[in-house]
Coordinates of C-alpha atoms in Angstrom, one line a residue:
Chain O
M1 CA 0.0 0.0 0.0
L2 CA 1.1 3.5 -0.7
V3 CA 1.4 5.5 2.5
V4 CA 2.3 9.0 1.6
C5 CA 3.6 10.5 4.8
S6 CA 5.3 13.7 5.8
F7 CA 8.7 12.2 6.4
I8 CA 10.3 15.6 6.8
L9 CA 8.0 16.5 9.7
I10 CA 8.6 13.2 11.4
S11 CA 12.3 13.4 11.0
F12 CA 12.4 17.0 12.1
T13 CA 10.8 16.1 15.4
G14 CA 13.9 14.0 16.1
I15 CA 15.5 17.3 17.1
N16 CA 12.8 17.6 19.8
D17 CA 13.7 14.2 21.2
F18 CA 11.3 12.1 19.2
E19 CA 12.1 10.1 16.2
L20 CA 10.4 7.0 14.8
S21 CA 12.6 4.1 14.1
K22 CA 12.1 2.1 11.0
S23 CA 10.5 -0.8 12.9
A24 CA 8.2 1.7 14.7
W25 CA 7.2 3.3 11.4
K26 CA 6.4 -0.2 10.0
K27 CA 4.0 -0.7 12.9
V28 CA 2.4 2.6 12.0
E29 CA 2.1 1.7 8.4
K30 CA 0.6 -1.7 9.3
S31 CA -2.0 -0.1 11.6
M32 CA -3.1 2.3 8.8
N33 CA -3.1 -0.5 6.3
D34 CA -5.3 -2.6 8.5
L35 CA -7.7 0.4 9.0
W36 CA -7.8 1.6 5.4
P37 CA -6.6 -1.2 3.2
G38 CA -5.6 0.0 -0.2
F39 CA -6.1 3.7 0.7
P40 CA -3.1 6.1 0.3
V41 CA -3.1 8.0 3.6
D42 CA -1.5 11.4 3.9
T43 CA -0.3 12.5 7.3
V44 CA -0.4 16.3 7.9
G45 CA 1.2 17.6 11.1
I46 CA -1.1 19.6 13.3
G47 CA -0.7 21.2 16.8
A48 CA -1.2 19.0 19.8
P49 CA -2.3 19.9 23.4
E50 CA 0.5 20.4 25.8
G51 CA 1.3 18.6 29.0
L52 CA 0.2 15.1 27.9
D53 CA 3.5 13.9 26.6
I54 CA 2.2 14.0 23.0
K55 CA 5.2 14.2 20.8
K56 CA 3.5 14.7 17.5
M57 CA 0.0 14.8 16.1
Y58 CA -1.3 14.4 12.6
Q59 CA -4.5 14.6 10.7
L60 CA -4.9 11.6 8.4
Q61 CA -6.3 12.4 5.0
H62 CA -7.2 10.5 1.8
E63 CA -7.2 12.7 -1.2
Q64 CA -7.6 15.7 1.1
A65 CA -10.6 14.2 2.8
A66 CA -10.0 13.9 6.5
L67 CA -10.1 10.3 7.8
G68 CA -9.0 10.8 11.4
Y69 CA -6.1 11.7 13.7
M70 CA -2.9 10.0 14.7
V71 CA -1.1 10.8 18.0
F72 CA 2.4 9.8 19.0
G73 CA 3.4 10.0 22.6
D74 CA 5.3 8.4 25.4
A75 CA 4.6 7.4 29.0
P76 CA 6.5 6.0 31.9
S77 CA 6.7 2.3 32.6
R78 CA 8.3 1.3 35.9
Y79 CA 11.8 2.3 35.2
D80 CA 11.7 3.7 31.7
R81 CA 9.4 5.2 29.1
F82 CA 7.6 3.6 26.2
D83 CA 6.4 5.1 22.9
F84 CA 2.8 4.6 21.7
M85 CA 0.5 5.6 19.0
I86 CA -3.2 6.2 19.0
I87 CA -5.4 6.5 15.8
Y88 CA -8.8 8.2 16.2
D89 CA -11.6 8.8 13.8
M90 CA -12.8 12.4 13.3
D91 CA -14.9 12.2 16.5
F92 CA -12.0 11.0 18.6
N93 CA -13.2 7.5 18.9
I94 CA -10.2 5.2 19.2
L95 CA -9.7 3.1 16.0
N96 CA -6.3 1.6 16.9
T97 CA -3.5 1.8 19.5
N98 CA 0.0 0.4 19.3
I99 CA 3.1 0.3 21.5
L100 CA 5.9 1.4 19.2
V101 CA 8.9 1.0 21.5
Y102 CA 8.9 -0.7 24.8
R103 CA 12.3 -0.4 26.4
E104 CA 12.0 -2.2 29.7
N105 CA 12.5 -5.9 30.5
Y106 CA 9.1 -6.3 32.2
G107 CA 5.7 -5.1 31.3
G108 CA 6.2 -5.5 27.5
E109 CA 3.1 -7.6 27.4
I110 CA 1.1 -4.4 26.9
S111 CA 2.2 -4.6 23.2
S112 CA -0.1 -7.5 22.8
K113 CA -2.6 -6.8 20.0
R114 CA -5.3 -8.6 22.0
W115 CA -4.8 -6.4 25.0
L116 CA -4.6 -3.2 23.0
G117 CA -7.7 -4.3 21.2
Q118 CA -9.7 -3.4 24.3
F119 CA -9.3 0.3 23.5
E120 CA -10.8 0.1 20.1
G121 CA -14.1 2.0 20.0
K122 CA -13.5 3.8 23.3
N123 CA -14.0 7.5 23.6
Y124 CA -14.0 10.3 26.2
K125 CA -17.1 8.8 27.9
D126 CA -15.4 5.5 28.7
K127 CA -13.6 4.8 32.0
F128 CA -10.4 3.2 30.7
K129 CA -10.1 1.8 34.2
L130 CA -8.0 -1.3 35.0
D131 CA -10.0 -4.2 36.5
D132 CA -13.2 -2.4 35.3
D133 CA -13.6 -1.9 31.6
I134 CA -9.9 -2.8 30.9
V135 CA -8.6 -6.2 31.9
G136 CA -5.0 -6.2 33.0
I137 CA -2.1 -8.6 32.4
S138 CA -0.4 -10.3 35.4
G139 CA 3.2 -9.2 35.6
A140 CA 2.5 -6.1 33.5
T141 CA -0.1 -4.5 35.8
M142 CA 1.7 -1.2 36.2
S143 CA 2.3 -0.7 32.5
C144 CA -1.4 -1.7 31.8
R145 CA -2.5 1.0 34.3
I146 CA -0.3 3.7 33.0
A147 CA -1.2 3.1 29.3
S148 CA -4.9 3.0 30.2
E149 CA -4.7 6.3 32.1
K150 CA -2.6 8.0 29.5
F151 CA -4.9 6.9 26.7
K152 CA -7.9 8.2 28.7
R153 CA -6.3 11.6 29.4
I154 CA -5.4 12.2 25.8
T155 CA -8.8 11.1 24.5
V156 CA -10.6 13.3 27.0
K157 CA -8.4 16.3 26.2
L158 CA -8.7 15.9 22.5
H159 CA -12.5 15.6 22.7
E160 CA -12.6 18.8 24.9
M161 CA -10.5 20.6 22.2
K162 CA -12.8 19.4 19.5
V163 CA -15.8 20.7 21.4
Q164 CA -14.0 24.1 21.7
G165 CA -13.6 24.0 17.9
K166 CA -9.8 23.5 17.9
Y167 CA -10.0 20.4 15.7
Chain W
M1 CA 16.5 8.7 -1.5
K2 CA 19.8 10.4 -1.4
I3 CA 18.2 13.8 -2.2
R4 CA 15.9 13.3 0.7
Q5 CA 18.7 12.5 3.0
I6 CA 20.6 15.6 1.9
I7 CA 17.6 17.8 2.4
L8 CA 17.0 16.2 5.9
S9 CA 20.7 16.7 6.8
G10 CA 20.4 20.3 5.7
I11 CA 17.3 20.8 7.9
V12 CA 18.9 19.2 10.9
I13 CA 22.0 21.3 10.6
L14 CA 19.9 24.4 10.1
A15 CA 17.7 23.6 13.1
S16 CA 20.8 22.9 15.2
V17 CA 22.3 26.3 14.3
V18 CA 19.0 28.0 15.1
T19 CA 18.6 26.2 18.5
G20 CA 22.2 26.5 19.4
N21 CA 22.7 22.8 19.4
A22 CA 25.7 23.1 17.0
Q23 CA 27.7 25.0 19.5
V24 CA 27.1 22.4 22.3
T25 CA 28.1 19.6 19.9
S26 CA 31.4 21.2 19.0
T27 CA 32.2 22.0 22.6
D28 CA 31.6 18.4 23.6
S29 CA 33.8 17.0 21.0
V30 CA 36.7 19.3 21.5
S31 CA 37.1 20.4 25.1
L32 CA 35.1 18.3 27.5
A33 CA 37.1 15.6 29.3
P34 CA 35.3 12.2 29.6
L35 CA 32.9 12.1 32.5
N36 CA 32.7 9.3 34.9
A37 CA 29.4 7.8 35.9
I38 CA 29.1 9.9 39.1
N39 CA 29.7 13.1 37.2
N40 CA 27.2 12.1 34.6
V41 CA 24.6 11.7 37.2
L42 CA 25.5 14.8 39.2
Q43 CA 25.5 17.0 36.2
G44 CA 22.3 15.5 34.9
Y45 CA 23.7 14.4 31.6
A46 CA 22.8 10.7 32.1
S47 CA 19.8 11.1 34.4
R48 CA 17.4 10.5 31.5
N49 CA 19.0 7.1 30.9
I50 CA 19.5 5.9 34.5
S51 CA 16.6 4.2 36.3
L52 CA 16.6 3.7 40.0
G53 CA 14.2 1.6 42.1
A54 CA 13.9 -0.6 45.1
Y55 CA 11.8 -3.2 46.7
A56 CA 11.7 -4.2 50.3
Q57 CA 10.1 -6.7 52.6
I58 CA 10.0 -6.3 56.4
D59 CA 8.5 -9.3 58.2
Y60 CA 7.3 -10.3 61.7
N61 CA 6.9 -14.1 62.0
Q62 CA 5.3 -15.4 65.2
P63 CA 5.1 -19.2 65.6
L64 CA 2.1 -20.3 67.7
A65 CA 2.2 -23.3 69.9
A66 CA -0.3 -24.5 72.5
N67 CA 2.0 -25.9 75.2
E68 CA 5.2 -24.0 74.9
Y69 CA 6.5 -20.5 74.6
S70 CA 7.7 -19.5 71.2
I71 CA 9.7 -16.5 70.1
G72 CA 8.9 -14.4 67.1
K73 CA 11.3 -13.1 64.4
M74 CA 11.4 -9.6 63.1
D75 CA 13.5 -9.2 60.1
V76 CA 14.3 -6.8 57.3
H77 CA 14.0 -9.8 55.1
R78 CA 15.0 -8.2 51.9
F79 CA 16.0 -4.7 50.7
V80 CA 16.9 -4.7 47.0
M81 CA 18.1 -1.7 45.0
F82 CA 17.6 -1.7 41.3
M83 CA 19.6 0.3 38.8
G84 CA 19.3 0.2 35.1
Y85 CA 21.1 2.1 32.4
Q86 CA 19.8 2.7 28.9
F87 CA 22.8 3.2 26.6
N88 CA 20.4 3.6 23.7
D89 CA 17.1 2.2 22.6
K90 CA 18.7 -1.2 21.9
T91 CA 21.3 -1.6 24.6
Q92 CA 20.6 -1.6 28.4
F93 CA 22.1 -2.9 31.5
V94 CA 20.0 -4.0 34.5
T95 CA 21.2 -4.9 38.0
E96 CA 19.6 -5.6 41.4
V97 CA 21.7 -5.5 44.6
E98 CA 20.1 -7.3 47.5
F99 CA 20.6 -6.9 51.2
E100 CA 19.1 -10.0 52.8
H101 CA 18.5 -10.2 56.5
V102 CA 20.3 -6.8 56.7
S103 CA 23.8 -8.2 56.6
E104 CA 24.0 -10.5 53.6
V105 CA 24.8 -8.8 50.3
Y106 CA 24.1 -10.4 47.0
V107 CA 23.8 -9.3 43.4
E108 CA 20.4 -10.7 42.3
Q109 CA 20.5 -9.7 38.6
A110 CA 23.1 -8.1 36.5
F111 CA 22.8 -8.5 32.7
L112 CA 23.4 -6.7 29.5
N113 CA 20.4 -6.7 27.1
Y114 CA 20.7 -6.0 23.4
S115 CA 17.5 -5.7 21.5
F116 CA 17.7 -6.6 17.8
D117 CA 14.0 -6.3 17.7
P118 CA 11.2 -6.8 20.4
R119 CA 11.1 -10.4 19.0
L120 CA 14.8 -11.0 19.5
N121 CA 16.8 -9.8 22.5
F122 CA 20.2 -11.1 23.5
R123 CA 21.0 -11.2 27.2
A124 CA 24.2 -12.1 29.0
G125 CA 25.2 -11.8 32.6
L126 CA 23.5 -12.8 35.8
L127 CA 20.0 -13.9 34.9
L128 CA 16.9 -15.0 36.8
I129 CA 15.9 -18.5 35.9
P130 CA 12.4 -18.3 34.4
M131 CA 10.8 -21.1 36.4
G132 CA 7.2 -20.6 37.7
I133 CA 5.9 -17.3 38.8
I134 CA 7.7 -15.9 41.8
N135 CA 11.3 -16.5 40.7
E136 CA 10.9 -13.8 38.1
Y137 CA 8.2 -11.7 39.7
H138 CA 9.3 -11.7 43.3
E139 CA 8.7 -8.2 44.5
P140 CA 6.5 -8.2 47.6
T141 CA 3.7 -6.2 46.1
T142 CA 3.2 -8.8 43.4
Y143 CA 2.3 -11.8 45.6
Y144 CA 0.0 -12.5 48.4
G145 CA 1.1 -13.4 51.9
V146 CA 3.9 -12.0 54.0
E147 CA 6.2 -14.8 52.8
R148 CA 6.6 -16.2 49.4
P149 CA 4.9 -19.6 48.9
N150 CA 7.0 -22.4 50.4
L151 CA 6.9 -24.4 47.2
E152 CA 9.0 -21.6 45.8
G153 CA 11.7 -22.0 48.4
N154 CA 11.8 -25.8 48.6
L155 CA 11.2 -27.0 45.0
I156 CA 12.2 -23.9 43.1
P157 CA 15.1 -22.4 45.1
T158 CA 13.8 -18.8 44.7
T159 CA 15.5 -16.4 44.0
W160 CA 17.3 -18.7 41.6
R161 CA 19.8 -16.9 39.4
E162 CA 22.8 -18.0 37.4
I163 CA 25.3 -16.5 35.1
G164 CA 24.6 -17.3 31.4
A165 CA 23.4 -16.0 28.1
G166 CA 20.5 -16.4 25.8
F167 CA 17.6 -14.9 24.0
S168 CA 14.2 -13.5 24.9
G169 CA 11.5 -11.8 22.9
S170 CA 7.8 -11.3 22.5
F171 CA 5.3 -11.5 19.6
P172 CA 2.6 -8.9 20.1
S173 CA 0.4 -10.4 17.4
S174 CA 0.3 -13.8 19.1
S175 CA 0.6 -12.5 22.7
L176 CA 3.6 -14.8 23.3
R177 CA 6.8 -14.2 25.2
Y178 CA 9.8 -16.6 25.2
Q179 CA 13.1 -16.9 27.1
V180 CA 15.9 -19.4 26.3
Y181 CA 19.1 -19.3 28.3
L182 CA 22.3 -21.4 28.6
V183 CA 23.3 -21.0 32.2
N184 CA 25.5 -22.3 34.9
G185 CA 24.0 -25.0 37.2
F186 CA 23.8 -25.8 40.9
S187 CA 26.9 -26.8 42.8
G188 CA 25.9 -30.4 43.8
Y189 CA 29.3 -31.1 45.3
G190 CA 31.5 -28.3 46.4
A191 CA 34.6 -27.9 48.5
S192 CA 32.8 -28.9 51.6
G193 CA 31.0 -31.9 50.1
A194 CA 27.4 -32.6 49.0
T195 CA 25.0 -29.7 49.0
F196 CA 21.7 -31.3 47.9
R197 CA 19.4 -32.8 50.5
G198 CA 16.0 -34.2 50.8
S199 CA 14.2 -31.4 52.5
D200 CA 14.8 -28.6 50.1
A201 CA 16.7 -30.3 47.2
F202 CA 18.8 -27.7 45.4
R203 CA 18.5 -24.7 47.7
K204 CA 21.9 -25.1 49.3
G205 CA 23.4 -25.7 45.9
R206 CA 22.7 -22.2 44.6
Q207 CA 26.0 -20.6 43.6
K208 CA 24.6 -17.1 43.6
A209 CA 27.2 -16.1 41.0
A210 CA 29.8 -15.6 43.7
E211 CA 32.9 -17.0 42.2
S212 CA 30.8 -19.8 40.9
Y213 CA 32.4 -22.7 39.0
I214 CA 31.1 -24.6 36.1
S215 CA 31.6 -28.1 34.9
S216 CA 28.6 -28.5 32.6
P217 CA 26.1 -25.9 31.3
N218 CA 22.3 -26.1 31.9
L219 CA 19.4 -25.0 29.7
S220 CA 16.5 -22.9 30.9
M221 CA 13.4 -22.0 28.9
K222 CA 10.0 -20.4 29.4
I223 CA 7.1 -19.5 27.2
D224 CA 4.3 -17.2 28.4
Y225 CA 0.9 -16.8 26.7
Y226 CA -1.3 -13.8 27.5
G227 CA -3.8 -13.7 24.7
I228 CA -6.9 -14.4 26.8
P229 CA -8.0 -11.3 28.7
G230 CA -6.9 -11.4 32.3
L231 CA -5.1 -14.7 32.0
K232 CA -1.4 -15.4 31.7
V233 CA -0.2 -19.0 31.3
G234 CA 3.5 -20.1 31.5
L235 CA 5.3 -23.2 30.7
S236 CA 8.9 -23.5 32.0
G237 CA 11.6 -26.1 31.5
Y238 CA 15.0 -26.6 32.9
T239 CA 17.5 -29.4 32.3
G240 CA 21.2 -30.1 32.9
K241 CA 23.7 -31.7 35.2
S242 CA 24.7 -30.3 38.6
Q243 CA 28.3 -29.0 38.9
S244 CA 31.0 -30.8 40.9
V245 CA 34.4 -29.7 42.0
L246 CA 35.6 -33.2 41.6
F247 CA 36.0 -32.6 37.9
K248 CA 38.7 -30.1 38.6
G249 CA 42.1 -31.5 37.4
L250 CA 40.5 -34.9 36.8
R251 CA 42.7 -37.0 34.5
K252 CA 40.6 -38.5 31.8
D253 CA 42.3 -41.9 32.1
D254 CA 41.8 -42.1 35.9
E255 CA 38.8 -44.4 36.0
M256 CA 38.4 -44.4 39.8
A257 CA 38.4 -40.7 40.1
S258 CA 36.0 -40.4 37.1
Y259 CA 33.6 -42.8 38.8
R260 CA 33.8 -40.7 42.0
A261 CA 33.2 -37.5 40.0
D262 CA 30.3 -39.0 38.1
S263 CA 28.8 -40.0 41.5
S264 CA 28.9 -36.4 42.7
V265 CA 26.6 -35.2 39.9
V266 CA 22.9 -35.5 39.4
H267 CA 20.9 -34.8 36.2
I268 CA 18.0 -32.3 36.8
T269 CA 14.9 -32.0 34.7
M270 CA 12.3 -29.6 36.0
M271 CA 9.0 -28.6 34.4
G272 CA 6.6 -25.9 35.5
L273 CA 3.2 -24.9 34.5
D274 CA 1.7 -21.7 35.9
A275 CA -1.4 -19.5 35.5
R276 CA -2.4 -16.1 36.7
Y277 CA -5.7 -14.5 36.4
Q278 CA -6.9 -11.0 37.4
N279 CA -10.1 -9.4 36.4
K280 CA -12.9 -7.4 38.1
G281 CA -11.3 -7.6 41.6
I282 CA -10.6 -11.3 41.4
V283 CA -7.0 -12.5 41.6
A284 CA -6.1 -16.1 41.2
R285 CA -3.0 -18.1 40.5
A286 CA -1.9 -21.7 40.3
Q287 CA 1.4 -23.4 39.7
L288 CA 2.5 -27.0 39.2
I289 CA 6.2 -28.0 39.4
S290 CA 7.6 -31.4 38.7
A291 CA 11.2 -32.5 38.8
I292 CA 13.0 -35.7 37.9
I293 CA 16.5 -36.1 39.3
G294 CA 18.8 -38.7 37.8
N295 CA 21.7 -40.5 39.4
T296 CA 20.5 -39.9 43.0
D297 CA 21.2 -43.4 44.2
Q298 CA 24.9 -43.0 43.4
Y299 CA 24.9 -39.4 44.6
N300 CA 23.3 -40.3 47.9
A301 CA 25.5 -43.4 48.4
F302 CA 28.6 -41.4 47.6
S303 CA 27.9 -38.4 49.7
G304 CA 25.7 -39.8 52.4
T305 CA 22.7 -37.4 51.8
D306 CA 19.0 -38.1 51.1
L307 CA 18.1 -36.3 47.8
G308 CA 14.9 -37.6 46.3
S309 CA 14.7 -38.8 42.7
Q310 CA 11.3 -37.1 42.0
M311 CA 9.7 -34.0 43.3
M312 CA 6.3 -32.6 42.8
G313 CA 4.4 -29.6 44.1
Y314 CA 1.5 -27.3 43.3
Y315 CA -0.4 -24.4 44.8
V316 CA -3.6 -22.7 44.1
E317 CA -4.4 -19.3 45.4
A318 CA -7.5 -17.0 45.1
G319 CA -8.3 -13.6 46.4
Y320 CA -10.8 -10.8 45.9
D321 CA -10.5 -7.0 46.3
V322 CA -13.4 -6.2 48.5
F323 CA -13.2 -2.5 47.7
H324 CA -13.9 -3.4 44.1
L325 CA -17.5 -4.1 45.3
V326 CA -17.8 -0.8 47.2
N327 CA -15.9 1.8 45.2
R328 CA -13.9 1.1 42.0
Q329 CA -12.3 4.5 42.0
M330 CA -10.5 3.8 45.3
Q331 CA -6.7 3.6 45.2
H332 CA -6.6 1.3 48.2
K333 CA -7.2 -2.3 47.7
C334 CA -8.1 -4.9 50.4
V335 CA -7.5 -8.4 49.2
P336 CA -8.3 -11.3 51.5
F337 CA -6.9 -14.5 50.0
I338 CA -6.3 -18.2 50.6
R339 CA -3.5 -20.4 49.3
Y340 CA -3.3 -24.1 49.4
E341 CA 0.1 -25.7 48.8
R342 CA 1.1 -29.3 48.5
Y343 CA 4.7 -30.2 47.8
D344 CA 6.8 -33.3 48.2
T345 CA 10.5 -33.3 47.7
H346 CA 10.5 -37.1 48.2
Q347 CA 7.8 -38.0 45.8
G348 CA 10.2 -40.6 44.4
V349 CA 13.4 -42.0 45.9
A350 CA 16.0 -44.3 44.3
G351 CA 18.3 -47.0 45.6
S352 CA 18.2 -47.9 49.3
L353 CA 16.8 -44.5 50.3
T354 CA 13.4 -44.7 52.0
E355 CA 10.8 -42.0 51.4
N356 CA 10.7 -39.4 54.2
L357 CA 7.0 -38.6 54.8
A358 CA 8.0 -35.4 56.6
Y359 CA 8.9 -34.0 53.1
D360 CA 5.4 -34.5 51.9
R361 CA 4.0 -31.2 53.1
T362 CA 0.8 -29.2 53.0
D363 CA 0.6 -25.5 53.9
I364 CA -2.5 -23.4 54.1
T365 CA -2.2 -19.7 54.2
L366 CA -5.1 -17.4 55.0
G367 CA -4.6 -13.6 55.0
V368 CA -5.1 -10.1 53.7
N369 CA -3.0 -7.9 51.5
Y370 CA -3.9 -4.2 52.1
F371 CA -2.6 -2.1 49.3
L372 CA -2.2 1.6 50.2
T373 CA -1.1 2.2 46.6
P374 CA -0.1 -0.4 44.0
G375 CA 3.5 0.0 45.2
A376 CA 3.0 -0.2 49.0
V377 CA 1.3 -3.0 50.9
L378 CA 0.6 -4.1 54.4
K379 CA 0.2 -7.8 54.9
G380 CA -1.1 -10.2 57.5
D381 CA -1.7 -13.9 57.4
Y382 CA -2.1 -17.1 59.4
Q383 CA -0.4 -20.3 58.2
V384 CA -0.9 -23.9 59.1
F385 CA 1.9 -26.3 58.2
S386 CA 1.5 -30.1 58.2
N387 CA 3.2 -33.1 56.7
Q388 CA 2.4 -36.8 56.2
S389 CA 4.7 -38.0 59.0
S390 CA 2.9 -36.5 61.9
P391 CA -0.6 -35.4 62.9
V392 CA 0.8 -32.3 64.6
K393 CA 0.3 -29.1 62.8
A394 CA 2.6 -26.1 63.2
K395 CA 0.9 -22.7 63.1
Q396 CA 2.3 -19.2 62.5
L397 CA 1.1 -15.7 62.4
N398 CA 2.8 -13.2 60.0
F399 CA 2.7 -9.5 59.5
G400 CA 4.7 -7.6 57.0
V401 CA 5.4 -4.4 55.0
G402 CA 6.2 -4.6 51.3
I403 CA 7.2 -1.8 49.0
W404 CA 8.2 -1.6 45.3
F405 CA 9.1 1.6 43.4

C-alpha cells in the first residue's frame, strides 16, 4: 500500500527528542493499512495539546478528505518510558492503538494486540479503568494501568478541544 | 532517497544552528574531558538514561504453639536496590543488589540486554531462571502473603539466578513471550562436600554467581501466553547436570576418580506450569512444578545425603479485592486471600533411600494484603503447616510491610 507521509515532519521532530525508528514506522504503516486497506493515507502535522507527553499529532487524509487523527506520545513504565500511537476517527473514537517502542524488560506484554484491542471503539465517555472496563495482564499491571490512564487523558483532552472548535 | 537525506541533513544542521545545538556539539567533541558515571549523574547528563528503584520486605513471624513459649522473628528480610542504564534504545544494563536479613549482600540480577527487535533480544550476565511465577516476579507487592509460597523456596530455590546468556522476545500479534538461556548450574558437590538434600533439594546448591564454578552448562526455557484477557499462562523447563568440583584437574584416564566425580553429579529436569488471572477484583494463580532427578542413588551413596529422585508440588491461590465491590475508584485495595500448597521433595526415591514422609508437606495460608497504593502493601496472614509423617500441625502468624518503586 502506498502510504504518503510527511517524512520531513517526522524526522524533524527528532531534534525535539522524538524520532520514529524504521520498525516503529512499520507498525504505524501496518495499523493504517489494517484500518484503510488500499487507501493512500497522507499525514499532515497539526498542533497537539501540551502537558500530555504528546510528541506529535497528525491529521490523516485521503485525497484531502479527513479520515481521522494520529497521535504519537510516550509514557513512563516502571523504570523507563515507552512510545505509543493512537489513531482516532474524526470524533476521537479510538480506532487503533499500538506500542511502538517498549524499552524495559518487564511489562512489555502491553504490546499484545489482544490487550490493545480493548481500547478500540473507546471514547471520552469510557472509564479506561483497569480491572473495570480494561482487563490487565499479570506481571505487567503497572504498564497496563499507565497506558490506560494515558490513553484516557489524551482522549478526553482531544475531545474537549474538538468541542472548543480547535479540531 | 539520497536527495531526501541531503535535504534532511540540511534541515537538521539548520535547526541545530537555530537552536544553538551546534555549539554544544562542537564544545563536547573538542574540550570536555570524559565524564565518569558519578559526574554524569551529578551533572544530569545521564539522568534520562538511568533508572533507580527498590523493593523491600520487612516481616514479623510469630510461631504459635499451645503448650510452649515461642519467640517471634522480626526481620528486614530483603531490601533490594535496582539500577538500570539505557545506553540507547537497543542496549541496556540492569542490575539488582540485594541486602538479605540486613547483613548479607548479593547481586540478584546483572545483565546486558541488546534488542535486535522486540522479538529477539540477546541477554548475557547474571540472569533470573524463568521457572514458575515468583522466581521472576518476586517483588512483595506482586504476591499474596507475607512470605513467598513455600513451594517456591523448597522446590524452586527462589531467588534462583545464574550467570549465562541467551535470547528472549515477544510476539505482540500472538501474545507470546519466550526466554531461552544457557546458564551455569547448581553446585551439587562443592569444596565442603554434598550440598543437595531431601528437605529442600537444590536450595543449598545455589552458587549465587559468587565466584561460581562450572563443569557442565544447563538449559532454561519459558514460554508465556497472555492472549486471553486477564489470563497469563506459562510453561517452564530446565535441564542439565549439577556441577561438581571433583572434575577439577581430573585425569581422563583415571577411571576411579572419574567414577567418584560422576557419582557427585545429578541430572536435573524440572518442568513448571503456571497460570495467573486477574479481572474485576478477582485474583487467582496456580502453579505446578515437577522435577526428575537422575543418578540420585549414586549421589546419595557417595555423599551420604538423602536427595529424592522425583519432586512434585503445586499451589492454588485465590483472592478478591473487597473494595472493588464498594468503590472502584479507590486507590486502596483490600484483598483477602487463601492459598493451598502441597509439595513433596521425596515423591520418588531411588536405591536404598526410603521416602521421608515429613517432606510431603501441605501448607495453608489465609490472610489479607492491604494495598495503600499499588506499590505499598501491608500484609497479615495465618499459616498452618502439616506433613504426612505427623498429625501435629505447626501454626504461624505473620505481619509484613512490602514496597516496590
